[in-house]
Amino acid sequence: MHIVIAEDLAILRDGLAQLLTLRGHDVVGAGDAAELERAVAARRPDVAVIDIRMPPTHTDEGLRAALDLRRRHEGLGVLLFSQYVETRFVSQLLAEGSAGIGYLLKERVADVDDFTDALHRVAAGGTALDPEVVTQLMAPRRRDAGLASLTPREREVLTRMAEGRTNAAIAAAFVITERAVEKHVANIFAKLGLLASGTDHRRVLAVLRYLEHR
């Protein structure tokens, strides 16, 4: 993969770049949003790893750059890499389109192979959301009737779906058959009124329903 890492902490940025380079990926770093935009324009990466809080104000520069890049570079995967769970930022990014989106917490990424797997999923148009991010997105606030009707097991399956896990991976995690997972997924889609479509990513839309009713 071709990867751009936008992170103002040089030690973290260079460390990640070295680890990914050793695994055969082409990596370039950026220290702020301006460098990020130049790197993406020059390198046309498969995925950009972006810290939300970047110079000069360390508030939402990374997010705003991610939104702009997604609009200008079709097919670019974006993986937000942050110390914090900031659901309003996830909402803004996902509102632009659900394909090729990730949000991982820095302190919870302990395995480079898992991180690389998340990058592959995002670059391929899938999703990679940290379980803690999913938990907060689905916190009991103003849910609609469809979400309220899900069983505990269906909620667990929905959480794994939001992490970008396949039916096979979900089945292994819960020690059930793939057929059982397929039934749970079908029930989730039915309860949320998500009809089959040639373009919609129903697995992601099922999780994002909560965001529409905050």
XYZ file of C-alpha atoms in Angstrom:
214
model
C 0.000 0.000 0.000
C 0.907 3.651 -0.421
C 0.346 5.381 2.923
C 0.584 8.952 4.228
C 0.871 9.414 7.998
C -0.155 12.850 9.321
C 1.066 13.117 12.897
C 2.839 16.053 14.542
C 4.673 13.866 17.083
C 7.776 12.943 15.123
C 8.640 9.911 17.253
C 5.222 8.326 16.715
C 5.077 9.303 13.035
C 8.548 8.002 12.216
C 8.080 4.884 14.324
C 4.891 3.951 12.505
C 6.461 4.732 9.140
C 9.427 2.464 9.890
C 7.246 -0.431 11.049
C 5.015 -0.202 7.991
C 7.979 0.173 5.648
C 9.491 -3.026 7.060
C 6.253 -4.759 6.070
C 6.673 -3.682 2.460
C 4.532 -0.546 2.338
C 5.450 2.813 0.804
C 5.099 5.431 3.557
C 5.549 9.201 3.698
C 5.042 11.390 6.763
C 3.448 14.803 7.310
C 3.695 17.023 10.381
C 0.634 19.208 9.815
C -2.459 19.549 7.648
C -0.679 21.542 4.936
C 2.046 18.914 4.575
C -0.643 16.231 4.535
C -2.482 17.831 1.637
C 0.739 18.264 -0.338
C 1.761 14.641 0.305
C -1.609 13.278 -0.806
C -1.560 15.399 -3.964
C 1.960 14.249 -4.809
C 1.811 10.579 -3.810
C -1.846 9.627 -4.397
C -1.856 7.153 -1.471
C -4.316 4.332 -0.871
C -4.931 5.488 2.680
C -4.090 8.460 4.900
C -3.573 7.999 8.637
C -4.552 11.299 10.240
C -4.390 12.609 13.793
C -7.486 14.707 14.521
C -5.700 17.317 16.622
C -2.844 18.869 14.682
C -0.955 22.205 14.592
C -1.433 25.074 14.905
C -4.418 24.943 17.295
C -4.501 21.191 18.013
C -8.285 21.104 17.766
C -9.747 19.769 14.516
C -7.181 20.557 11.811
C -6.742 16.879 10.995
C -10.462 16.286 10.657
C -10.965 19.292 8.392
C -8.081 18.136 6.224
C -9.593 14.631 6.078
C -12.965 16.000 4.953
C -11.332 18.135 2.278
C -9.153 15.288 1.012
C -12.110 12.886 0.812
C -13.976 15.386 -1.345
C -11.045 16.049 -3.673
C -9.519 12.569 -3.950
C -12.080 9.916 -4.799
C -11.306 6.522 -3.323
C -8.885 7.786 -0.685
C -9.166 5.777 2.523
C -8.969 7.784 5.760
C -8.025 6.340 9.125
C -8.380 8.794 12.011
C -5.766 7.961 14.665
C -6.439 9.768 17.914
C -5.931 9.695 21.675
C -9.572 10.573 22.201
C -13.035 9.274 21.323
C -14.697 12.269 19.692
C -17.974 11.076 18.222
C -18.882 14.434 16.687
C -15.832 14.132 14.451
C -16.812 10.601 13.408
C -20.275 11.897 12.569
C -18.884 14.647 10.346
C -16.547 12.322 8.476
C -19.065 9.516 8.005
C -21.679 11.973 6.794
C -19.481 12.413 3.715
C -19.701 8.688 2.889
C -19.203 5.449 4.782
C -16.729 3.634 2.525
C -13.050 3.631 3.400
C -13.304 5.075 6.907
C -11.516 4.123 10.119
C -11.099 5.481 13.643
C -8.587 3.875 16.004
C -7.362 4.963 19.428
C -3.603 5.290 19.766
C -3.370 3.752 23.223
C -5.338 0.662 22.173
C -3.252 -0.266 19.130
C -0.795 -2.792 20.551
C -0.268 -5.043 17.539
C 1.219 -3.745 14.292
C -0.349 -6.575 12.305
C -3.811 -5.593 13.585
C -3.077 -1.987 12.630
C -1.945 -3.071 9.170
C -5.081 -5.190 8.801
C -7.191 -2.119 9.618
C -5.304 -0.110 6.998
C -5.959 -2.802 4.387
C -9.687 -2.785 5.190
C -9.932 0.991 4.934
C -7.875 1.124 1.728
C -10.195 -1.492 0.213
C -13.279 0.603 0.993
C -14.209 -1.068 4.269
C -14.323 0.222 7.825
C -12.167 -0.131 10.925
C -13.644 1.326 14.107
C -12.207 0.802 17.565
C -14.694 -1.050 19.811
C -14.629 1.854 22.291
C -15.584 4.253 19.506
C -18.476 1.984 18.533
C -19.609 1.713 22.160
C -19.818 5.478 22.517
C -21.532 5.902 19.152
C -24.185 3.454 20.276
C -24.529 4.823 23.827
C -28.135 4.915 25.026
C -29.345 8.352 23.949
C -32.137 9.148 21.516
C -32.271 5.875 19.613
C -35.013 5.193 17.117
C -37.481 2.334 17.425
C -35.416 0.124 15.126
C -32.326 0.309 17.303
C -34.392 -0.123 20.457
C -35.854 -3.344 19.065
C -32.490 -5.085 18.636
C -31.782 -8.008 20.939
C -28.607 -8.038 23.065
C -26.984 -10.521 20.679
C -27.942 -8.405 17.663
C -26.326 -5.403 19.345
C -23.158 -7.429 19.884
C -23.136 -8.487 16.243
C -23.755 -4.876 15.163
C -20.786 -3.742 17.239
C -18.503 -6.270 15.519
C -19.867 -5.248 12.129
C -18.955 -1.641 12.899
C -15.391 -2.728 13.616
C -15.258 -4.018 10.049
C -15.314 -7.699 11.000
C -16.526 -10.330 8.544
C -19.284 -12.812 9.348
C -16.632 -15.495 9.757
C -14.736 -13.395 12.298
C -17.940 -12.621 14.204
C -18.855 -16.299 14.278
C -15.437 -17.181 15.666
C -15.645 -14.469 18.339
C -19.026 -15.664 19.613
C -18.394 -19.398 18.944
C -21.442 -19.717 16.724
C -21.940 -20.711 13.090
C -21.670 -18.292 10.188
C -25.256 -19.204 9.356
C -26.324 -17.934 12.781
C -24.444 -14.688 12.186
C -26.112 -14.280 8.797
C -29.511 -14.586 10.489
C -28.591 -11.964 13.080
C -27.345 -9.604 10.359
C -30.524 -10.116 8.332
C -32.623 -9.360 11.425
C -30.642 -6.179 12.070
C -31.154 -4.960 8.511
C -34.869 -5.774 8.679
C -35.421 -4.008 12.025
C -33.566 -0.922 10.825
C -35.397 -0.887 7.506
C -32.212 -1.157 5.456
C -33.200 -2.563 2.086
C -30.751 -4.232 -0.260
C -28.980 -1.799 -2.582
C -26.286 -2.087 -5.193
C -24.384 0.868 -3.758
C -25.255 1.301 -0.059
C -22.969 -0.297 2.529
C -25.692 -1.666 4.781
C -23.245 -3.015 7.341
C -21.986 0.519 7.972
C -25.371 2.209 7.626
C -26.749 -0.072 10.346
C -24.235 1.363 12.811
C -24.586 4.929 11.595
C -28.358 4.938 12.187
C -27.676 6.020 15.752
C -25.907 9.143 14.527
C -29.019 10.277 12.676
C -31.006 10.399 15.930
C -28.619 12.111 18.329
